[in-house]
Short mmCIF file of C-alpha atoms and ligand atoms in Angstrom, two decimals:
data_model
loop_
_atom_site.label_atom_id
_atom_site.label_comp_id
_atom_site.label_asym_id
_atom_site.label_seq_id
_atom_site.Cartn_x
_atom_site.Cartn_y
_atom_site.Cartn_z
CA MET A 369 8.78 -27.78 -11.82
CA THR A 370 10.01 -27.15 -8.52
CA ILE A 371 13.81 -27.41 -7.90
CA LEU A 372 14.20 -26.65 -4.37
CA ARG A 373 11.66 -26.52 -1.55
CA ALA A 374 11.67 -26.02 2.22
CA ARG A 375 8.88 -27.23 4.19
CA GLY A 376 8.51 -25.98 7.96
CA VAL A 377 12.17 -25.17 8.13
CA VAL A 378 13.33 -24.22 11.94
CA LYS A 379 16.70 -23.05 12.61
CA SER A 380 18.34 -21.50 15.61
CA TYR A 381 21.65 -20.47 16.90
CA GLY A 382 21.76 -21.36 20.49
CA PRO A 383 18.74 -19.53 22.03
CA THR A 384 18.18 -17.28 19.01
CA PRO A 385 15.72 -18.41 16.77
CA ALA A 386 16.48 -17.44 13.18
CA LEU A 387 13.49 -19.22 11.11
CA ARG A 388 10.57 -20.24 12.68
CA GLY A 389 8.84 -22.75 10.20
CA VAL A 390 9.29 -21.23 6.74
CA THR A 391 7.70 -23.23 3.63
CA ILE A 392 8.58 -22.13 0.21
CA ASP A 393 9.06 -23.61 -3.33
CA VAL A 394 11.39 -22.42 -5.96
CA ALA A 395 10.53 -23.20 -9.61
CA GLU A 396 13.44 -24.43 -11.90
CA GLY A 397 14.67 -21.36 -13.83
CA GLU A 398 13.23 -18.61 -11.86
CA ILE A 399 14.92 -15.85 -10.28
CA LEU A 400 13.47 -15.66 -6.80
CA ALA A 401 14.20 -12.66 -4.52
CA VAL A 402 13.86 -13.57 -0.63
CA THR A 403 13.52 -10.07 1.04
CA GLY A 404 13.03 -8.57 4.69
CA PRO A 405 14.89 -6.50 7.10
CA SER A 406 18.00 -7.15 8.39
CA GLY A 407 18.29 -10.09 10.71
CA CYS A 408 14.85 -11.76 9.52
CA GLY A 409 16.57 -14.82 8.65
CA LYS A 410 17.33 -14.59 4.86
CA SER A 411 20.81 -15.68 5.02
CA THR A 412 20.05 -18.64 7.31
CA LEU A 413 17.25 -19.69 4.88
CA LEU A 414 19.81 -19.52 2.11
CA HIS A 415 22.15 -21.38 3.78
CA CYS A 416 19.56 -24.17 4.77
CA LEU A 417 18.54 -24.46 1.29
CA ALA A 418 22.07 -24.49 -0.33
CA GLY A 419 22.85 -27.32 2.11
CA ILE A 420 25.48 -25.49 4.08
CA LEU A 421 23.46 -25.55 7.49
CA ARG A 422 21.17 -28.27 8.43
CA PRO A 423 17.70 -27.29 9.88
CA ASP A 424 16.74 -28.20 13.44
CA ALA A 425 13.48 -29.15 12.00
CA GLY A 426 11.58 -29.50 8.72
CA GLU A 427 12.65 -30.58 5.48
CA VAL A 428 14.97 -29.15 2.71
CA SER A 429 14.83 -30.85 -0.80
CA TYR A 430 16.61 -30.35 -4.05
CA GLY A 431 14.68 -32.05 -6.74
CA GLU A 432 14.06 -35.31 -5.28
CA HIS A 433 16.66 -35.46 -2.64
CA ARG A 434 15.93 -34.79 0.79
CA LEU A 435 19.16 -32.54 1.63
CA ASP A 436 18.36 -32.35 5.54
CA THR A 437 18.89 -36.17 5.81
CA TRP A 438 22.21 -35.97 4.16
CA SER A 439 25.64 -36.02 5.48
CA GLU A 440 27.94 -32.93 5.46
CA ARG A 441 30.03 -34.82 2.92
CA MET A 442 27.29 -35.59 0.35
CA ARG A 443 25.85 -32.13 0.63
CA ALA A 444 29.64 -30.75 0.28
CA ARG A 445 29.83 -32.72 -2.83
CA LEU A 446 26.30 -31.60 -4.19
CA ARG A 447 27.36 -27.93 -3.56
CA ARG A 448 30.62 -28.18 -5.55
CA THR A 449 28.78 -29.81 -8.61
CA GLU A 450 25.18 -28.37 -8.47
CA PHE A 451 25.37 -25.15 -6.77
CA GLY A 452 26.97 -21.76 -7.21
CA VAL A 453 27.21 -19.17 -4.13
CA LEU A 454 28.05 -15.69 -4.24
CA PHE A 455 28.23 -13.46 -1.17
CA GLN A 456 28.47 -9.59 -0.64
CA PHE A 457 32.26 -9.86 -0.69
CA GLY A 458 35.58 -11.74 0.29
CA GLN A 459 35.13 -14.79 -1.75
CA LEU A 460 38.08 -14.57 -4.06
CA VAL A 461 41.40 -15.82 -2.78
CA THR A 462 43.67 -12.77 -2.50
CA GLU A 463 46.69 -14.93 -3.51
CA LEU A 464 45.51 -16.07 -6.60
CA THR A 465 44.68 -14.49 -9.81
CA ALA A 466 41.14 -13.69 -11.06
CA ALA A 467 41.47 -16.64 -13.86
CA GLU A 468 43.21 -18.89 -10.89
CA ASN A 469 39.99 -17.98 -8.82
CA VAL A 470 37.46 -18.84 -11.37
CA ALA A 471 39.23 -22.13 -12.24
CA LEU A 472 39.57 -23.07 -8.57
CA PRO A 473 36.04 -24.83 -8.46
CA LEU A 474 36.77 -26.69 -11.61
CA LEU A 475 40.13 -27.95 -10.39
CA LEU A 476 38.21 -29.10 -7.02
CA ALA A 477 35.83 -31.01 -9.29
CA GLY A 478 38.72 -32.78 -11.13
CA THR A 479 38.69 -30.63 -14.34
CA GLY A 480 42.46 -30.68 -15.88
CA ARG A 481 44.46 -27.52 -15.50
CA ARG A 482 44.49 -26.53 -18.92
CA GLU A 483 41.02 -26.96 -19.53
CA ALA A 484 40.00 -25.09 -16.27
CA ARG A 485 42.06 -22.18 -17.31
CA THR A 486 40.36 -21.96 -20.62
CA ALA A 487 37.07 -22.15 -19.15
CA ALA A 488 37.72 -19.70 -16.64
CA VAL A 489 38.87 -16.93 -18.85
CA GLY A 490 35.99 -17.73 -21.18
CA TRP A 491 33.76 -16.65 -18.20
CA LEU A 492 35.84 -13.62 -17.33
CA ASP A 493 35.13 -12.72 -20.73
CA ARG A 494 31.48 -13.27 -20.62
CA LEU A 495 31.27 -10.87 -17.70
CA GLY A 496 33.55 -8.35 -19.37
CA VAL A 497 36.46 -8.71 -17.48
CA ALA A 498 38.87 -11.04 -19.45
CA ASP A 499 41.65 -8.30 -19.22
CA LEU A 500 41.83 -8.93 -15.63
CA ALA A 501 42.64 -12.73 -15.98
CA ASP A 502 46.01 -12.31 -14.63
CA THR A 503 45.28 -9.73 -11.96
CA ARG A 504 44.95 -10.24 -8.01
CA PRO A 505 41.82 -9.24 -6.45
CA GLY A 506 43.77 -6.61 -4.24
CA GLU A 507 44.25 -4.73 -7.73
CA MET A 508 40.69 -4.42 -8.74
CA SER A 509 37.62 -2.48 -7.86
CA GLY A 510 34.93 -3.82 -5.79
CA GLY A 511 32.75 -4.20 -9.18
CA GLN A 512 35.32 -6.20 -10.78
CA GLN A 513 35.98 -8.32 -7.96
CA GLN A 514 32.18 -9.05 -7.85
CA ARG A 515 32.30 -9.84 -11.60
CA CYS A 516 35.05 -12.47 -11.15
CA ALA A 517 33.04 -13.76 -8.11
CA VAL A 518 30.14 -14.22 -10.55
CA ALA A 519 32.26 -16.03 -12.98
CA ARG A 520 33.51 -18.06 -10.37
CA ALA A 521 30.14 -18.97 -8.94
CA LEU A 522 28.84 -19.81 -12.58
CA VAL A 523 31.95 -21.63 -14.09
CA THR A 524 30.80 -25.05 -13.16
CA GLU A 525 27.67 -24.11 -14.81
CA PRO A 526 25.36 -24.88 -11.52
CA ARG A 527 21.72 -25.44 -11.77
CA VAL A 528 21.18 -23.05 -8.67
CA LEU A 529 22.91 -19.94 -7.93
CA PHE A 530 22.77 -18.61 -4.45
CA ALA A 531 23.48 -15.09 -4.08
CA ASP A 532 23.51 -13.11 -0.60
CA GLU A 533 23.26 -9.39 -0.99
CA PRO A 534 25.69 -9.99 -3.96
CA THR A 535 25.72 -6.10 -4.75
CA GLY A 536 25.67 -4.96 -0.84
CA ALA A 537 29.09 -3.74 -1.06
CA LEU A 538 29.07 -1.80 -4.23
CA ASP A 539 27.65 1.58 -5.30
CA SER A 540 24.26 1.91 -6.99
CA ARG A 541 25.55 2.25 -10.64
CA THR A 542 27.90 -0.54 -10.34
CA SER A 543 25.34 -2.82 -8.51
CA GLU A 544 22.82 -1.92 -11.31
CA GLN A 545 25.43 -3.13 -13.83
CA LEU A 546 26.36 -6.29 -11.99
CA LEU A 547 22.76 -7.32 -11.70
CA GLY A 548 21.89 -6.81 -15.11
CA GLU A 549 24.81 -8.72 -16.14
CA LEU A 550 24.08 -11.53 -13.40
CA VAL A 551 20.37 -11.87 -14.44
CA ARG A 552 21.11 -11.95 -18.22
CA VAL A 553 23.86 -14.77 -17.78
CA ALA A 554 21.55 -16.84 -15.55
CA ARG A 555 18.54 -16.46 -17.89
CA ASP A 556 20.84 -17.82 -20.86
CA GLN A 557 22.13 -20.72 -18.75
CA ARG A 558 18.53 -21.47 -17.54
CA THR A 559 20.06 -21.11 -14.06
CA THR A 560 17.60 -21.05 -10.97
CA VAL A 561 18.83 -17.94 -8.61
CA LEU A 562 18.00 -17.39 -5.11
CA LEU A 563 18.54 -13.61 -4.64
CA VAL A 564 18.60 -12.51 -1.17
CA THR A 565 18.48 -8.65 -0.55
CA HIS A 566 16.99 -6.26 1.78
CA ASP A 567 16.79 -3.76 -1.14
CA VAL A 568 13.75 -3.28 -3.27
CA GLN A 569 15.39 -2.11 -6.16
CA VAL A 570 17.65 -5.38 -6.41
CA ALA A 571 14.32 -7.41 -5.53
CA ALA A 572 12.90 -5.85 -8.88
CA TYR A 573 15.64 -7.83 -10.91
CA ALA A 574 13.73 -10.99 -9.68
CA ASP A 575 10.86 -12.73 -11.16
CA ARG A 576 9.15 -13.19 -7.84
CA GLU A 577 9.65 -12.21 -4.32
CA VAL A 578 8.93 -13.88 -0.96
CA ALA A 579 9.46 -11.68 2.03
CA LEU A 580 10.37 -13.02 5.54
CA ARG A 581 9.76 -11.38 8.75
CA ASP A 582 11.06 -12.55 12.10
CA GLY A 583 12.25 -15.81 10.84
CA ALA A 584 8.80 -16.68 8.73
CA VAL A 585 7.22 -16.04 5.29
CA ASP A 586 5.43 -12.65 5.97
CA ALA A 587 1.86 -13.82 6.63
CA SER A 588 0.27 -10.48 5.82
CA GLY A 589 1.32 -11.42 2.09
CA LEU A 590 3.59 -8.48 2.15
CA GLY A 591 6.02 -9.15 -0.97
CA LEU A 592 4.19 -12.29 -2.23
CA THR A 593 3.60 -10.41 -5.49
CA ALA A 594 2.16 -12.29 -8.37
CA VAL A 595 4.70 -13.38 -10.88
CA GLN A 596 4.36 -11.15 -14.16
CA GLY A 597 6.53 -14.17 -15.27
CA ARG A 598 9.46 -13.04 -17.64
CA HIS A 599 10.71 -16.64 -16.95
CA GLY A 600 7.85 -18.18 -18.85
CA ARG A 601 9.52 -21.48 -19.82
CA MET B 774 -6.37 12.42 -4.79
CA SER B 775 -10.13 12.56 -4.67
CA THR B 776 -11.45 14.96 -2.10
CA ALA B 777 -15.01 13.52 -2.69
CA HIS B 778 -13.91 10.10 -1.40
CA VAL B 779 -11.96 11.31 1.37
CA LEU B 780 -15.10 13.34 2.48
CA LEU B 781 -17.33 10.21 2.10
CA GLY B 782 -14.74 8.22 4.39
CA LEU B 783 -14.95 10.98 7.05
CA LEU B 784 -18.89 11.17 6.87
CA ALA B 785 -18.91 7.26 7.12
CA GLY B 786 -18.33 7.50 10.93
CA GLY B 787 -21.45 9.42 11.52
CA PRO B 788 -23.12 12.81 10.24
CA LEU B 789 -21.03 15.93 9.98
CA HIS B 790 -21.82 19.46 9.12
CA GLY B 791 -19.50 21.19 6.48
CA TYR B 792 -17.21 22.86 8.92
CA GLU B 793 -16.73 20.01 11.14
CA LEU B 794 -16.20 17.97 7.87
CA LYS B 795 -13.35 20.65 7.19
CA ARG B 796 -12.11 20.64 10.39
CA ALA B 797 -12.08 16.73 10.22
CA HIS B 798 -10.25 16.57 6.64
CA ASP B 799 -7.37 18.97 7.67
CA GLN B 800 -6.76 17.06 11.10
CA ARG B 801 -6.86 13.48 9.57
CA LEU B 802 -4.81 14.53 6.48
CA PRO B 803 -2.09 16.99 7.88
CA GLN B 804 0.01 16.02 4.92
CA ALA B 805 -2.75 17.17 2.34
CA LYS B 806 -3.41 20.80 1.59
CA PRO B 807 -6.16 22.08 3.83
CA VAL B 808 -9.35 21.84 1.90
CA ALA B 809 -11.19 25.26 1.15
CA PHE B 810 -14.42 25.40 2.88
CA GLY B 811 -15.94 26.46 -0.42
CA GLN B 812 -14.66 23.18 -1.82
CA VAL B 813 -16.37 21.22 0.84
CA TYR B 814 -19.73 22.62 0.16
CA ALA B 815 -19.28 22.23 -3.75
CA THR B 816 -18.33 18.68 -3.16
CA LEU B 817 -21.20 18.05 -0.75
CA GLY B 818 -23.41 19.34 -3.21
CA ARG B 819 -21.99 16.80 -6.01
CA LEU B 820 -22.27 14.04 -3.58
CA GLN B 821 -25.86 15.07 -2.66
CA ARG B 822 -26.94 15.11 -6.47
CA ASP B 823 -25.28 11.84 -7.05
CA GLY B 824 -27.18 10.35 -3.95
CA LEU B 825 -24.02 9.44 -2.31
CA VAL B 826 -24.80 11.69 0.72
CA VAL B 827 -28.34 13.12 2.00
CA THR B 828 -28.86 15.87 4.67
CA ALA B 829 -29.46 14.65 8.23
CA GLY B 830 -31.47 17.21 9.84
CA GLN B 831 -30.24 20.60 11.28
CA ALA B 832 -27.77 20.79 14.10
CA GLN B 833 -27.76 23.57 16.41
CA GLU B 834 -25.15 23.98 19.03
CA GLY B 835 -25.99 27.14 20.41
CA GLY B 836 -24.87 28.97 17.31
CA PRO B 837 -26.66 29.15 14.15
CA GLU B 838 -28.26 26.14 12.37
CA ARG B 839 -26.06 24.22 10.19
CA THR B 840 -27.05 21.37 7.65
CA ALA B 841 -25.21 17.87 8.64
CA PHE B 842 -24.84 15.34 6.05
CA GLN B 843 -24.80 11.59 6.24
CA VAL B 844 -23.70 8.77 3.79
CA THR B 845 -26.13 6.70 1.78
CA ASP B 846 -25.95 3.08 0.81
CA ALA B 847 -24.92 4.03 -2.22
CA GLY B 848 -22.16 6.35 -0.77
CA ARG B 849 -20.64 3.51 1.33
CA GLN B 850 -20.65 1.46 -1.78
CA ARG B 851 -18.86 4.02 -3.76
CA LEU B 852 -16.29 4.25 -0.90
CA ASP B 853 -15.63 0.72 -0.44
CA GLU B 854 -15.00 0.61 -4.47
CA TRP B 855 -12.43 3.58 -3.84
CA LEU B 856 -10.72 1.62 -1.05
CA ALA B 857 -10.54 -1.61 -3.03
CA GLU B 858 -8.99 0.16 -5.94
CA ILE B 859 -5.32 0.21 -6.37
CA GLU B 860 -3.49 3.43 -7.54
CA PRO B 861 -1.68 2.96 -10.81
CA PRO B 862 1.95 2.56 -9.65
CA ALA B 863 3.36 5.86 -10.85
CA PRO B 864 5.72 8.31 -8.98
CA PHE B 865 3.99 11.10 -7.02
CA VAL B 866 0.92 9.06 -5.86
CA SER B 867 1.95 9.30 -2.29
CA SER B 868 -0.52 11.70 -1.21
CA THR B 869 -3.29 9.50 -2.43
CA LEU B 870 -1.98 6.27 -0.76
CA PHE B 871 -1.58 8.27 2.48
CA ALA B 872 -5.35 9.58 1.96
CA LYS B 873 -6.41 5.95 1.41
CA VAL B 874 -4.80 4.55 4.25
CA ALA B 875 -6.01 7.05 6.48
CA VAL B 876 -9.71 6.66 5.34
CA ALA B 877 -9.52 2.60 5.30
CA VAL B 878 -8.42 2.94 9.00
CA LEU B 879 -11.14 5.23 9.94
CA VAL B 880 -13.86 3.63 8.23
CA ASP B 881 -12.82 0.09 8.52
CA GLY B 882 -9.71 -0.43 10.88
CA ALA B 883 -6.35 -1.51 10.58
CA GLN B 884 -7.05 -4.82 8.52
CA ARG B 885 -8.59 -2.88 5.66
CA ALA B 886 -5.72 -0.48 5.37
CA ARG B 887 -3.30 -3.24 5.57
CA ASP B 888 -5.02 -5.32 2.84
CA TYR B 889 -5.07 -2.14 0.71
CA LEU B 890 -1.28 -1.61 1.32
CA VAL B 891 -0.38 -5.22 0.46
CA ALA B 892 -2.04 -4.83 -2.84
CA GLN B 893 -0.50 -1.52 -3.77
CA ARG B 894 2.63 -2.82 -2.75
CA ALA B 895 2.22 -5.69 -5.22
CA ALA B 896 1.49 -3.28 -7.79
CA HIS B 897 4.45 -1.05 -7.06
CA MET B 898 6.70 -4.06 -7.21
CA GLY B 899 5.13 -5.08 -10.58
CA ARG B 900 5.70 -1.69 -12.01
CA LEU B 901 9.48 -1.76 -10.36
CA ARG B 902 10.16 -5.00 -12.20
CA GLU B 903 8.77 -3.71 -15.72
CA LEU B 904 10.93 -0.57 -15.19
CA THR B 905 13.86 -2.57 -14.17
CA ALA B 906 13.76 -4.75 -17.36
CA ILE B 907 13.59 -1.42 -19.53
CA LYS B 908 16.62 -0.68 -17.77
CA THR B 909 18.54 -3.36 -17.98
CA ASP B 910 17.71 -3.94 -21.69
CA PRO B 911 20.88 -3.46 -23.72
CA ALA B 912 18.46 -2.34 -26.57
CA SER B 913 16.89 0.43 -24.60
CA PRO B 914 17.60 4.12 -25.60
CA LEU B 915 19.47 6.01 -22.83
CA GLY B 916 16.53 8.42 -22.73
CA ASP B 917 14.13 5.60 -21.79
CA VAL B 918 16.98 4.11 -19.24
CA LEU B 919 17.01 7.53 -17.67
CA ALA B 920 13.38 8.07 -17.59
CA ALA B 921 12.71 4.69 -16.05
CA ASP B 922 15.63 5.24 -13.43
CA PHE B 923 13.55 8.76 -12.08
CA ALA B 924 10.51 6.51 -11.91
CA ILE B 925 12.35 3.57 -10.05
CA LEU B 926 14.01 5.94 -7.57
CA HIS B 927 10.49 7.33 -6.86
CA LEU B 928 8.81 4.30 -6.60
CA ASP B 929 11.25 2.96 -4.11
CA ALA B 930 10.63 5.81 -1.92
CA ASP B 931 6.78 5.13 -1.92
CA LEU B 932 7.39 1.44 -1.38
CA GLN B 933 9.62 1.99 1.72
CA TRP B 934 6.98 4.23 2.84
CA VAL B 935 4.34 1.49 2.16
CA SER B 936 6.55 -0.98 4.26
CA ASN B 937 7.04 1.45 7.13
CA THR B 938 3.44 2.14 7.18
CA LEU B 939 2.26 -1.58 7.16
CA GLU B 940 4.32 -2.02 10.37
CA ARG B 941 2.55 1.06 11.87
CA VAL B 942 -1.02 0.74 10.78
CA ALA B 943 -2.20 -0.57 14.01
CA ASP B 944 -0.62 2.36 15.84
CA LEU B 945 -2.35 4.82 13.41
CA HIS B 946 -5.60 2.89 14.02
CA ARG B 947 -5.45 3.23 17.94
CA GLU B 948 -4.71 6.89 17.25
CA VAL B 949 -7.57 7.51 15.32
CA GLN B 950 -10.10 5.59 17.57
CA PRO B 951 -12.54 7.78 19.05
N1 ADP C 1676 26.20 -17.41 13.33
C1 ADP C 1676 25.06 -16.91 14.37
N2 ADP C 1676 25.49 -17.29 15.42
C2 ADP C 1676 24.24 -16.59 16.40
N3 ADP C 1676 23.17 -16.09 15.59
C3 ADP C 1676 23.09 -15.73 14.42
C4 ADP C 1676 24.32 -16.21 13.45
N4 ADP C 1676 23.97 -15.96 12.10
C5 ADP C 1676 22.50 -15.47 12.19
N5 ADP C 1676 22.46 -15.12 13.69
C6 ADP C 1676 20.90 -14.38 14.01
O1 ADP C 1676 19.93 -15.01 13.77
C7 ADP C 1676 19.18 -14.22 13.10
C8 ADP C 1676 18.73 -14.31 11.39
O2 ADP C 1676 19.92 -13.81 11.01
P1 ADP C 1676 20.29 -14.05 9.33
O3 ADP C 1676 19.78 -15.25 8.83
O4 ADP C 1676 21.80 -13.64 9.24
O5 ADP C 1676 19.33 -12.70 8.92
P2 ADP C 1676 19.53 -11.61 7.67
O6 ADP C 1676 20.30 -12.25 6.46
O7 ADP C 1676 18.05 -11.55 7.19
O8 ADP C 1676 20.06 -10.58 8.02
C9 ADP C 1676 19.56 -12.77 13.69
O9 ADP C 1676 18.68 -12.59 14.88
C10 ADP C 1676 21.02 -13.14 13.75
O10 ADP C 1676 21.36 -12.19 14.83
MG1 MG C 1677 22.05 -11.75 5.57
#
């Protein structure tokens, strides 16, 4: 079943075209890599699919919902409840501890303090960093911070996780460990993942790959590799 | 890498005699080891025996008479099969990948090379995914993980070459155009 869909999505920043009519389908439960060289429009596509940006033209659907027709307020609510986002770095609030950071999305969604804290610590534990619950980001390594960020992105148990170069700032060994963990948890949770990366080694963690080039899905079929479905469900 | 297929590919452009064929090989495949003249003749002999090339009369350019060879229909068919075949995505196949791209461009133009590279890239990515699964499986013994790692790093290098070459195949075609 298709959970996310872009149909002829066009997006420019002023005179700079970023997407020139992108059409893709993301199946529920799949881990899809969006690849391509820097500047080809990967992040812009992720932002459009996540309802953060509104396309200039074309359609973006989440299930039955046409996100491109929704107001920012409705999209923001959807993002809080159904989506998780993970960026390269800088998403943790430096003044808060790990547990407070991870609890934040739950508090915003109206969960009580105590319950939110319990869930947050549970997620930190699942990512192997429970001992950092009362530590602030400034005292953590990059890998530890990203594990907290993963916990924060998943604490609301979103149906879709949007990850934009999530290991871009990590060394290769730390990156591998984080990706391994992320993929394992996503599969357990049946979370759909959109994994944006310019790195084929990162893309290899996904079930399938869509390559962008100059704001369009690469017409040569480059990267449109058959799904050797490990997500056979 | 199969020298026989590369020689067939070089002959697909028109009849050549043995020495011209050696020169064409060394010029078109500068990354490969120069092919020994004896190997060219031995290979031509096998190709002739298998009906993939035939002699195309004697060429005399002021020097001694030399036998030119040309590709038969069966030879052309064999060549097409080779170009359509995806290499097993293992490390260290890069010289074969390069030979195929060079021959594809020569025989059929840029699109043929691009089709091949796209299919080869898919095979490499598929293998990269399998190796990544081995690497991330907590049940995998460390020996397997390290072996997978070795292959992953080499496949990554091949994949980067494939991507770069896909971008530049048209230039390569222009360069080898007679
Ligand atoms: N906020 C912005 N303002 C102006 N141009 C932008 C902005 N964000 C991205 N771009 C441009 O849009 C194009 C696509 O960018 P992006 O989606 O970030 O690509 P990628 O994530 O693949 O590197 C690039 O040319 C980039 O310079
Ligand atoms: Mg980006």
